[in-house]
XYZ file of N, CA and C in Angstrom:
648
model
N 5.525 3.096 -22.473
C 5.031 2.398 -21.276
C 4.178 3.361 -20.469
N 2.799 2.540 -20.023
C 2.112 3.816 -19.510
C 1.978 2.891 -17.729
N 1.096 4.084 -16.959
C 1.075 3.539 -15.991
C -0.769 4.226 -15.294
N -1.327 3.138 -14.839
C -2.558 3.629 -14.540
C -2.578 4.048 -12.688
N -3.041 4.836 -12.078
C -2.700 5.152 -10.741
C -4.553 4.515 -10.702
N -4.286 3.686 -9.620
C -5.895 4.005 -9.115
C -6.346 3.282 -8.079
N -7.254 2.604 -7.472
C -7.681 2.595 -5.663
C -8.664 1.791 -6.137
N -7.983 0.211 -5.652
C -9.201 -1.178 -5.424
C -10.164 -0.876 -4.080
N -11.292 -0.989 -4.254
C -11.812 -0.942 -3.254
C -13.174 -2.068 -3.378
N -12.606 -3.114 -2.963
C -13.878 -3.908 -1.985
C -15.004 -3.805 -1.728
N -16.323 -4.200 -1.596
C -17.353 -4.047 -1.110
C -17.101 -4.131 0.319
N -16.547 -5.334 0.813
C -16.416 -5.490 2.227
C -15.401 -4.419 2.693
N -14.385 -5.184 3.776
C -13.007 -4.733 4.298
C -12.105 -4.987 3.324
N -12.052 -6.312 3.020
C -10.355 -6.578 2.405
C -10.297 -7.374 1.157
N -9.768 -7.813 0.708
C -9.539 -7.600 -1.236
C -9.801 -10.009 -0.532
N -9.436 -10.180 1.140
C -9.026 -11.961 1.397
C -9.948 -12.221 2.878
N -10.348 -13.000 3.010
C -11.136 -14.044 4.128
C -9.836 -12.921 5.395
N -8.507 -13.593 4.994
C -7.334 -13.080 6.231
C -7.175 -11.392 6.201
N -7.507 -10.836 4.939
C -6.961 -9.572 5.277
C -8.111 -8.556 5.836
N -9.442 -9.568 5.314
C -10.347 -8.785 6.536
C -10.508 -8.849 7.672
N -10.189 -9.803 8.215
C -9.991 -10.202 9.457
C -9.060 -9.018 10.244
N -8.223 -8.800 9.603
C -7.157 -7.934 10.126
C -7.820 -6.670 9.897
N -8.253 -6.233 9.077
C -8.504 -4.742 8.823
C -9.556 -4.903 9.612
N -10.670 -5.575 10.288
C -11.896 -5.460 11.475
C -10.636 -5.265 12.777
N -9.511 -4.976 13.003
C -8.999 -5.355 14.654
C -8.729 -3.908 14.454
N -9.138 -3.022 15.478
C -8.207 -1.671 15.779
C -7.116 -1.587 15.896
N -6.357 -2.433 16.570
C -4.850 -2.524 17.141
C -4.123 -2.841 16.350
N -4.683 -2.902 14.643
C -3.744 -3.492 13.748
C -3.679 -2.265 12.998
N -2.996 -2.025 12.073
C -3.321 -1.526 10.885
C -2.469 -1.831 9.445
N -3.014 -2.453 8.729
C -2.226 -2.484 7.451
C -1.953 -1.272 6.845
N -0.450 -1.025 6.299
C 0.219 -0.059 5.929
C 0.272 -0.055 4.504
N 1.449 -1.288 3.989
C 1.666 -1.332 2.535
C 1.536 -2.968 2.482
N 1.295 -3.070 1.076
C 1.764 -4.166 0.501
C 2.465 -4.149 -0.667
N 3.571 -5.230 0.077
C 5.135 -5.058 -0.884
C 5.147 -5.871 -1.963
N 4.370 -7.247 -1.926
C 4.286 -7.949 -3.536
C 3.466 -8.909 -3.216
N 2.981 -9.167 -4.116
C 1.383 -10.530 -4.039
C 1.792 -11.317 -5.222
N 1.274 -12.694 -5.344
C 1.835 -13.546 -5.873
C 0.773 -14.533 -6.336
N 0.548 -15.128 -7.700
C -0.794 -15.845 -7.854
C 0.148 -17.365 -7.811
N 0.388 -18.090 -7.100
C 0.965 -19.288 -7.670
C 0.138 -20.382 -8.454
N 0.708 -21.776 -8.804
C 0.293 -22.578 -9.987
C -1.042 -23.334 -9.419
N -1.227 -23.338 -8.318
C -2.204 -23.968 -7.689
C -3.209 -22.833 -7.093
N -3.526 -21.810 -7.272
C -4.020 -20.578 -7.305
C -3.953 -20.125 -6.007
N -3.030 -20.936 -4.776
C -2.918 -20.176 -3.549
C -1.934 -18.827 -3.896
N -1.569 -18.054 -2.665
C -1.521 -16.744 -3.173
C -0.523 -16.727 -1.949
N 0.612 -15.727 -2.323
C 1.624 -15.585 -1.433
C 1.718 -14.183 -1.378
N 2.190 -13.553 -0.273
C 2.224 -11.965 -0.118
C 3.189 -11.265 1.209
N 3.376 -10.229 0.731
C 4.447 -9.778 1.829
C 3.623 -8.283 1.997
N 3.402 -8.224 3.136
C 2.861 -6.944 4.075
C 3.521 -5.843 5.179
N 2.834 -4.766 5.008
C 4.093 -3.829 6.106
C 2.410 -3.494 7.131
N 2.465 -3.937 8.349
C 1.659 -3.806 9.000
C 2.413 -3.102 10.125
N 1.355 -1.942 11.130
C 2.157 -1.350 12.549
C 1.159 -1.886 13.512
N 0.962 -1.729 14.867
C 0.044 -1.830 15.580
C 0.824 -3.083 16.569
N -0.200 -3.846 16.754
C 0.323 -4.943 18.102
C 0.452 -6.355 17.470
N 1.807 -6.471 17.350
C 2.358 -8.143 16.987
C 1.397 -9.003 17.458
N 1.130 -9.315 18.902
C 0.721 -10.141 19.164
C -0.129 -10.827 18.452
N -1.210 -9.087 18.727
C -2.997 -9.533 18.058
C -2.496 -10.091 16.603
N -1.679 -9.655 16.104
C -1.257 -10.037 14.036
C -0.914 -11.494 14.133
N -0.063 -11.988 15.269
C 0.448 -13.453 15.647
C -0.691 -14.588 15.796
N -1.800 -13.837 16.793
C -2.943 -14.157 16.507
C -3.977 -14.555 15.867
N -4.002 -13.845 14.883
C -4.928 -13.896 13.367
C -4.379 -14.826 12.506
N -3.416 -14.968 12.478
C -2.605 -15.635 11.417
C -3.000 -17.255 11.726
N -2.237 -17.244 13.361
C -2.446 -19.124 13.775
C -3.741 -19.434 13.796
N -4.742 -18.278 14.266
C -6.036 -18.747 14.046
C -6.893 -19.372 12.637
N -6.299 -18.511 11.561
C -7.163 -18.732 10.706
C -6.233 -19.822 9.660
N -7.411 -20.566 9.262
C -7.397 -22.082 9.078
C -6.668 -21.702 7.216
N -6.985 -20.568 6.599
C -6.601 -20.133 5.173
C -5.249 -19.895 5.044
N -4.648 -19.502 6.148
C -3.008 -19.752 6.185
C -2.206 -20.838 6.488
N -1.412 -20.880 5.488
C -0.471 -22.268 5.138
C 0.609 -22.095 6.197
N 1.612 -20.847 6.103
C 2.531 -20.436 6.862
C 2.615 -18.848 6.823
N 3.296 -18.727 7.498
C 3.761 -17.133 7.567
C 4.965 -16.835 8.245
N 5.565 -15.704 8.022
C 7.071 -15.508 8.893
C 7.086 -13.461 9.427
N 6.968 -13.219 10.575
C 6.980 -12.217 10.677
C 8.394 -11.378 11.129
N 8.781 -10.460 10.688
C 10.123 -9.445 11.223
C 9.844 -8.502 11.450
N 10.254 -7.571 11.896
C 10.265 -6.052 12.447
C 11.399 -5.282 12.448
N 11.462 -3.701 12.412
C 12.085 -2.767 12.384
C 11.616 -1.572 13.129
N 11.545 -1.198 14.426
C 10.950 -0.210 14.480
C 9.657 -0.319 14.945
N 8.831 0.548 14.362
C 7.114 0.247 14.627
C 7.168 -0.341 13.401
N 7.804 -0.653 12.805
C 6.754 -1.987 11.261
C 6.787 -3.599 11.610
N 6.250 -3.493 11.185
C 6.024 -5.248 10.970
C 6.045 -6.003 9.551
N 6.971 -6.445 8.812
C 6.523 -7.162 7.305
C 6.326 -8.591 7.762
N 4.929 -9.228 6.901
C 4.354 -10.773 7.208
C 4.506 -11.151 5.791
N 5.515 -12.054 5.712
C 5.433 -13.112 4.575
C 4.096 -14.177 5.159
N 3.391 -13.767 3.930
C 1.848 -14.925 4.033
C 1.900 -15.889 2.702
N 1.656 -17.153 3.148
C 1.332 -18.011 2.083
C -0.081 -18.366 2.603
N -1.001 -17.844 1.734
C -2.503 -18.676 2.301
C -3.522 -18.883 0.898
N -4.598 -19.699 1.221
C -5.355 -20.155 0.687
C -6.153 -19.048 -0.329
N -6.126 -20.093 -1.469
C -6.988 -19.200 -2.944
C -8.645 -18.558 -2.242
N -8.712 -17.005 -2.400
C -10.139 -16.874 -2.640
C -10.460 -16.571 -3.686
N -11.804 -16.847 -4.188
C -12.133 -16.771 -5.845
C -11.842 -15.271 -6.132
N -12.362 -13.966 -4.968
C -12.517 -13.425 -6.096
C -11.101 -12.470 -5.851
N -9.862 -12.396 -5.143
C -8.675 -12.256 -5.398
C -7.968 -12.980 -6.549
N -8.362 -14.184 -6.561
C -7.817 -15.068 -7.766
C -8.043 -14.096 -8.993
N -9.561 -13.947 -9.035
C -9.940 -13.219 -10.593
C -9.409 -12.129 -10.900
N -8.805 -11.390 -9.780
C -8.452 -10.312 -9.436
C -6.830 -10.166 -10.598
N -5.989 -11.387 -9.984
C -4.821 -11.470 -10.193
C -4.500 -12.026 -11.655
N -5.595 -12.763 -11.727
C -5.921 -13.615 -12.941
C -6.064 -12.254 -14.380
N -6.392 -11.373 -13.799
C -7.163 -10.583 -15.060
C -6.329 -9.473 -14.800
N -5.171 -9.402 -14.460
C -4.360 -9.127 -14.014
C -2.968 -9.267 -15.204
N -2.880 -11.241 -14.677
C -1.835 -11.536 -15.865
C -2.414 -11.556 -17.196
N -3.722 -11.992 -17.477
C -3.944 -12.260 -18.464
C -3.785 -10.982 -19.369
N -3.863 -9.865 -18.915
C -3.501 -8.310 -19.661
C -2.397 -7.898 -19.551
N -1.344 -9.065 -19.066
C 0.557 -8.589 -18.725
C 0.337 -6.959 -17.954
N -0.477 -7.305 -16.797
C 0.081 -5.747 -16.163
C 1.172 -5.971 -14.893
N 1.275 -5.139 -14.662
C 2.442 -5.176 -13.411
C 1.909 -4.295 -12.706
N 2.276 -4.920 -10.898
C 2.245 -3.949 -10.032
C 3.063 -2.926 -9.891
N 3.066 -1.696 -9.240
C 5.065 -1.046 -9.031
C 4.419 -0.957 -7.658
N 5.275 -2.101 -7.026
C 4.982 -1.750 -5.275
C 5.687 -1.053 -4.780
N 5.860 -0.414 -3.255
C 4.741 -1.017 -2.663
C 3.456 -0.420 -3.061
N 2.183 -1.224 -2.441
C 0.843 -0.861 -2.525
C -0.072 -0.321 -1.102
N -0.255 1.340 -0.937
C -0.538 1.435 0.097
C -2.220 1.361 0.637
N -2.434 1.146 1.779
C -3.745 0.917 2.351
C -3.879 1.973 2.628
N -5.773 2.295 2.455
C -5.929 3.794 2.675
C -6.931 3.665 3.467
N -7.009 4.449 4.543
C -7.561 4.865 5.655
C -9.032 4.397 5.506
N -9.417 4.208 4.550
C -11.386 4.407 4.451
C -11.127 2.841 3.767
N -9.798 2.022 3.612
C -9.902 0.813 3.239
C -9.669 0.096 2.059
N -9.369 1.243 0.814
C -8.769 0.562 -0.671
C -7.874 0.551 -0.389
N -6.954 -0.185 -1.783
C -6.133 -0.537 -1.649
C -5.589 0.310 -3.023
N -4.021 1.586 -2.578
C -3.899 2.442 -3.870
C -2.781 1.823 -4.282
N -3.289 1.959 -6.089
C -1.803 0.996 -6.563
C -1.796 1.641 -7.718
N -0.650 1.619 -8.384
C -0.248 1.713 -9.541
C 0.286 0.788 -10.798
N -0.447 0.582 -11.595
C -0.265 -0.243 -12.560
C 0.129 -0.574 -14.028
N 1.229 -1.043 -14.394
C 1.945 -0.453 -15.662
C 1.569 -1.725 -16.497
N 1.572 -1.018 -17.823
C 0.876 -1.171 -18.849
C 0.815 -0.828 -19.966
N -0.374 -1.377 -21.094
C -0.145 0.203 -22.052
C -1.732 -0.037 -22.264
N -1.901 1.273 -22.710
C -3.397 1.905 -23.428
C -5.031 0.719 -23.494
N -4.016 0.265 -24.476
C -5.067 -0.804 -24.579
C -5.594 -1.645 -23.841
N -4.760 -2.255 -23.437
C -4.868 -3.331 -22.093
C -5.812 -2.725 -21.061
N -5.831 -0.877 -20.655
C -6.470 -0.267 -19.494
C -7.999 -0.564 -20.084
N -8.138 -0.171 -21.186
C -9.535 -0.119 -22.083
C -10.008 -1.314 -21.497
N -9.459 -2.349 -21.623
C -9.329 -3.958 -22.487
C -10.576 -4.688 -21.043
N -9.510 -4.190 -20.189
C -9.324 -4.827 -18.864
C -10.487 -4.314 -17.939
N -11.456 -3.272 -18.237
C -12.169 -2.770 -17.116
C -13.616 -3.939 -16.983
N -13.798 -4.171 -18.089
C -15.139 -5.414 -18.182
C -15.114 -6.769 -17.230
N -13.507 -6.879 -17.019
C -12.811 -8.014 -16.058
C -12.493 -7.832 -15.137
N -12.581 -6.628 -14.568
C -12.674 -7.066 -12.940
C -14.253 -7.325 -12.029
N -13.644 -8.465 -11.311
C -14.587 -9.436 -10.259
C -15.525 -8.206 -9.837
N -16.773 -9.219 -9.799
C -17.571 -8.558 -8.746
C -16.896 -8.461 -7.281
N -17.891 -7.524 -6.938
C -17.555 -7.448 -5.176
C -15.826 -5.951 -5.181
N -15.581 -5.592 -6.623
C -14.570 -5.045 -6.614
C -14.861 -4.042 -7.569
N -14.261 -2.484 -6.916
C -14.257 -1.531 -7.481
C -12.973 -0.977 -7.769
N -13.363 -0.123 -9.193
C -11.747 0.472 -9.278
C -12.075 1.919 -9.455
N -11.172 2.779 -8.986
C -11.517 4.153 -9.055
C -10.157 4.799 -9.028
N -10.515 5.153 -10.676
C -8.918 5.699 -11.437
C -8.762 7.122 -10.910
N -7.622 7.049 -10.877
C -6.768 8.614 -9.986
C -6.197 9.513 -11.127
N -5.366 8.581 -12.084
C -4.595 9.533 -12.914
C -3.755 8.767 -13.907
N -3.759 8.827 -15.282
C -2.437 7.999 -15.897
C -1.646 8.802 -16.332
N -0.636 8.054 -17.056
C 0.622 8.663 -17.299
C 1.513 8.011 -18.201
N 2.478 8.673 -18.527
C 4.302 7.794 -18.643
C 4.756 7.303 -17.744
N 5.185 6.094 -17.369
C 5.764 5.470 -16.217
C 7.040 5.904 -16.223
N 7.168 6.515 -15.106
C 8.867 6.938 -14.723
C 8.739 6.158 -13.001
N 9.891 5.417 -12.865
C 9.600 4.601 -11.807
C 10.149 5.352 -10.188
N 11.030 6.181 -10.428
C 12.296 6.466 -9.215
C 11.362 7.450 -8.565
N 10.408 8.504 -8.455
C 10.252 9.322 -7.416
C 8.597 8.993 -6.978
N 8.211 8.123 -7.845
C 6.836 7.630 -7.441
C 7.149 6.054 -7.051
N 8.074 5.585 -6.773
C 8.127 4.269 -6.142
C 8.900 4.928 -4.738
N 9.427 5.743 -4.332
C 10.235 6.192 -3.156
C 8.529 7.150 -2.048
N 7.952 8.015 -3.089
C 6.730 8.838 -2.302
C 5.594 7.670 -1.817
N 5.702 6.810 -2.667
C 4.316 5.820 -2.373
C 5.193 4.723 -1.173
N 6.031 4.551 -1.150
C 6.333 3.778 0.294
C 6.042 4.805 1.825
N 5.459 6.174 1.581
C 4.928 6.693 3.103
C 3.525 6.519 3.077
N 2.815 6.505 4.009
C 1.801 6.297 4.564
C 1.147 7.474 4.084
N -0.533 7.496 3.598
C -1.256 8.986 3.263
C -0.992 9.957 4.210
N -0.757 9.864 5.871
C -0.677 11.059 6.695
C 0.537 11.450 6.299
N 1.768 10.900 6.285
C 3.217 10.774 5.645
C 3.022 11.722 4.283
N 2.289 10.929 3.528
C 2.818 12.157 2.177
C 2.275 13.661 2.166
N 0.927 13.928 3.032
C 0.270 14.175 3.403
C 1.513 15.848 4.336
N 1.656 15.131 4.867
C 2.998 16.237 5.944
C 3.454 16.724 4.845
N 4.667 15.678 4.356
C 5.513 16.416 3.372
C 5.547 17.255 2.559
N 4.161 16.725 1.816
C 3.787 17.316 0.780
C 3.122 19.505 1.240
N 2.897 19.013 2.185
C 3.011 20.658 2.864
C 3.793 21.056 3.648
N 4.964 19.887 4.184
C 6.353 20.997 4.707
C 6.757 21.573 3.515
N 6.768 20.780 2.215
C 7.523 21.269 0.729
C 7.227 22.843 0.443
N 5.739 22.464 0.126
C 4.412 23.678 0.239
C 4.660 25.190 0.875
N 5.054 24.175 2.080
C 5.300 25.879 2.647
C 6.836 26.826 3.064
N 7.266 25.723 2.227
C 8.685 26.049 2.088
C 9.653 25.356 3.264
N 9.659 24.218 4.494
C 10.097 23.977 5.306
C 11.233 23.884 4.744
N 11.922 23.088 3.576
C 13.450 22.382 3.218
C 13.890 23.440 2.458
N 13.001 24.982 2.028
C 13.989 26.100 1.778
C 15.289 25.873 2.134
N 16.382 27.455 1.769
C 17.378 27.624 1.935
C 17.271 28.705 1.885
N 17.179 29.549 2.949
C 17.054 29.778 4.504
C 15.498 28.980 5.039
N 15.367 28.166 5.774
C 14.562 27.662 6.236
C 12.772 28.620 6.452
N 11.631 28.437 5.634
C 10.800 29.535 5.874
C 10.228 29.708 6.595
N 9.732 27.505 7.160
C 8.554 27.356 8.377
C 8.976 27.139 9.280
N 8.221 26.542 10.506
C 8.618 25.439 11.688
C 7.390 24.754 11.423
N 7.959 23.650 12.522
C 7.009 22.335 12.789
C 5.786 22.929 12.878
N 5.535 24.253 14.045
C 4.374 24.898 14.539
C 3.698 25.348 13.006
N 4.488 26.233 12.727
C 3.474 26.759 11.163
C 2.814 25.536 10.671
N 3.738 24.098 10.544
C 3.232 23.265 9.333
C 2.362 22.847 10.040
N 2.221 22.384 11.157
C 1.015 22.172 12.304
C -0.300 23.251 12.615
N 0.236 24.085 12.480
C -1.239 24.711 12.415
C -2.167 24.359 10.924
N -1.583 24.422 10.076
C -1.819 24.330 9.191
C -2.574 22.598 8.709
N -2.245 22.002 9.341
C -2.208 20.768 9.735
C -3.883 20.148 10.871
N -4.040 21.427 11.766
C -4.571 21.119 12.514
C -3.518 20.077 13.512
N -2.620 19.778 14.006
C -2.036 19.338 14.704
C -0.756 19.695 15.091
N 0.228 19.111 16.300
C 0.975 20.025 17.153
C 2.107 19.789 16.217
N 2.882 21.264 16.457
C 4.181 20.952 16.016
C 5.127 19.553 16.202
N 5.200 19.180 17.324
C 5.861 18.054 18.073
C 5.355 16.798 16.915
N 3.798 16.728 16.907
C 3.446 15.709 15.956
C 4.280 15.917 14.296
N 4.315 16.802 13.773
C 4.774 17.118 12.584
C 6.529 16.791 12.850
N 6.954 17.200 13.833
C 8.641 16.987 13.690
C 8.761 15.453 13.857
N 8.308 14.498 14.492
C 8.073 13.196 14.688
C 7.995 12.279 13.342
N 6.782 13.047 12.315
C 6.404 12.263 11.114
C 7.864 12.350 10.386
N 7.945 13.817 10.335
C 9.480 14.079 9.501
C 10.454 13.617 9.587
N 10.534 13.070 10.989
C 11.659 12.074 10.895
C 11.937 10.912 10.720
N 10.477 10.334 10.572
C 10.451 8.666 10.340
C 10.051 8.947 8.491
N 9.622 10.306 8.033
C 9.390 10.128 6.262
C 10.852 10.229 6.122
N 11.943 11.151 6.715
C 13.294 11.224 6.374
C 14.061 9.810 6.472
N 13.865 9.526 7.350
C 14.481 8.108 7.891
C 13.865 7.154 6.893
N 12.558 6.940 6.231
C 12.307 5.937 5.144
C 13.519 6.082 4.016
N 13.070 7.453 3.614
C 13.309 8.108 2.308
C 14.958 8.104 1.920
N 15.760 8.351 3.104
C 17.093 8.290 3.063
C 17.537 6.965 2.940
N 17.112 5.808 3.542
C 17.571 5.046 4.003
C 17.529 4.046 2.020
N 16.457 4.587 1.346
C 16.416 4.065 0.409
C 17.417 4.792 -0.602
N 17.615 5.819 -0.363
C 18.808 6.663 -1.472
C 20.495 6.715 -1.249
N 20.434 6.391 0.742
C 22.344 6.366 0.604
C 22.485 4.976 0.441
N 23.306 4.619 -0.356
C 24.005 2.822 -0.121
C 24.381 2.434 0.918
């Protein structure tokens, strides 16, 4: 079983009529997406981890005429939106060429700052070959890295945010979770270009993800 790493990216903002809408508002920001869904009538169902201001998200949703329903909850600063909304062609083709090569997502799928969408996709060999002639216009793919699919420490790192892995990946670096402890917040922050205070903050909401998925 292999797995392809790589970053949809759009011509426009967003992969849907609704999710560009959202990615044009400052006060929003899409985070992850937790699973997308092609149903039999080619509308499309999806569950999202968005932060920013409920309201404006409450907003977008009743406004636009492509959503069927939606249900929003919270934890914290997140927001997840169960969306059921209306088929666009070229998400359809998207999803379509998708099943038709039996691939799978391994969510979640995170949003990246400049606007793709990074995902990882399991598979095998052929199918990656098979499959590049079929994706929609208006859509780019730009491969990162493949592999052997091992699911447990790349489905736990890809639920933080790029600034999120981003920290960690240089508290690790510079030895912060040693034994005797090597850095502080300040070292990993300079290093960082930003304040210690900011770095002890991230660490505790990547700890607080990360744990919360490993104790029962």
């Amino acid at each position: 079983m292999r797995y392809a790493k790589c970053i949809i990216i759009p011509d426009d903002a967003g992969l849907h009529p609704v999710d560009r809408r959202i990615a044009n508002r400052p006060d929003v920001s899409r985070e992850l997406l937790h699973n997308v869904n092609l149903l039999a009538d080619e509308s499309i169902v999806t569950i999202y981890q968005f932060s920013g201001d409920r309201g404006t998200l409450e907003s977008i949703l009743e406004e636009s005429p492509m959503v069927h329903k939606y249900q929003l909850s919270g934890v914290d600063d997140a927001i997840h939106a169960y969306m059921h909304v209306e088929a666009d062609d070229r998400l359809v083709s998207l999803l379509s060429m998708l099943k038709k090569f039996e691939f799978i997502f391994d969510t979640p799928m995170e949003f990246m700052r400049r606007g793709g969408l990074r995902v990882t996709v399991i598979g095998d060999v052929q199918s990656f070959q098979e499959a590049i002639p079929d994706v929609p216009d208006g859509i780019r793919l730009k491969l990162l890295k493949t592999g052997s699919y091992e699911p447990a420490t790349d489905r736990l790192f890809s639920q933080l945010t790029d600034r999120q892995q981003e920290i960690l990946q240089t508290a690790v670096d510079m030895g912060y979770y040693d034994v005797p402890r090597a850095v502080t917040h300040d070292d990993i922050g300079d290093e960082l270009g930003c304040t210690g205070g900011t770095v002890g903050g991230h660490l505790r909401k990547i700890e607080s993800t990360l744990l919360s998925q490993i104790v029962p």
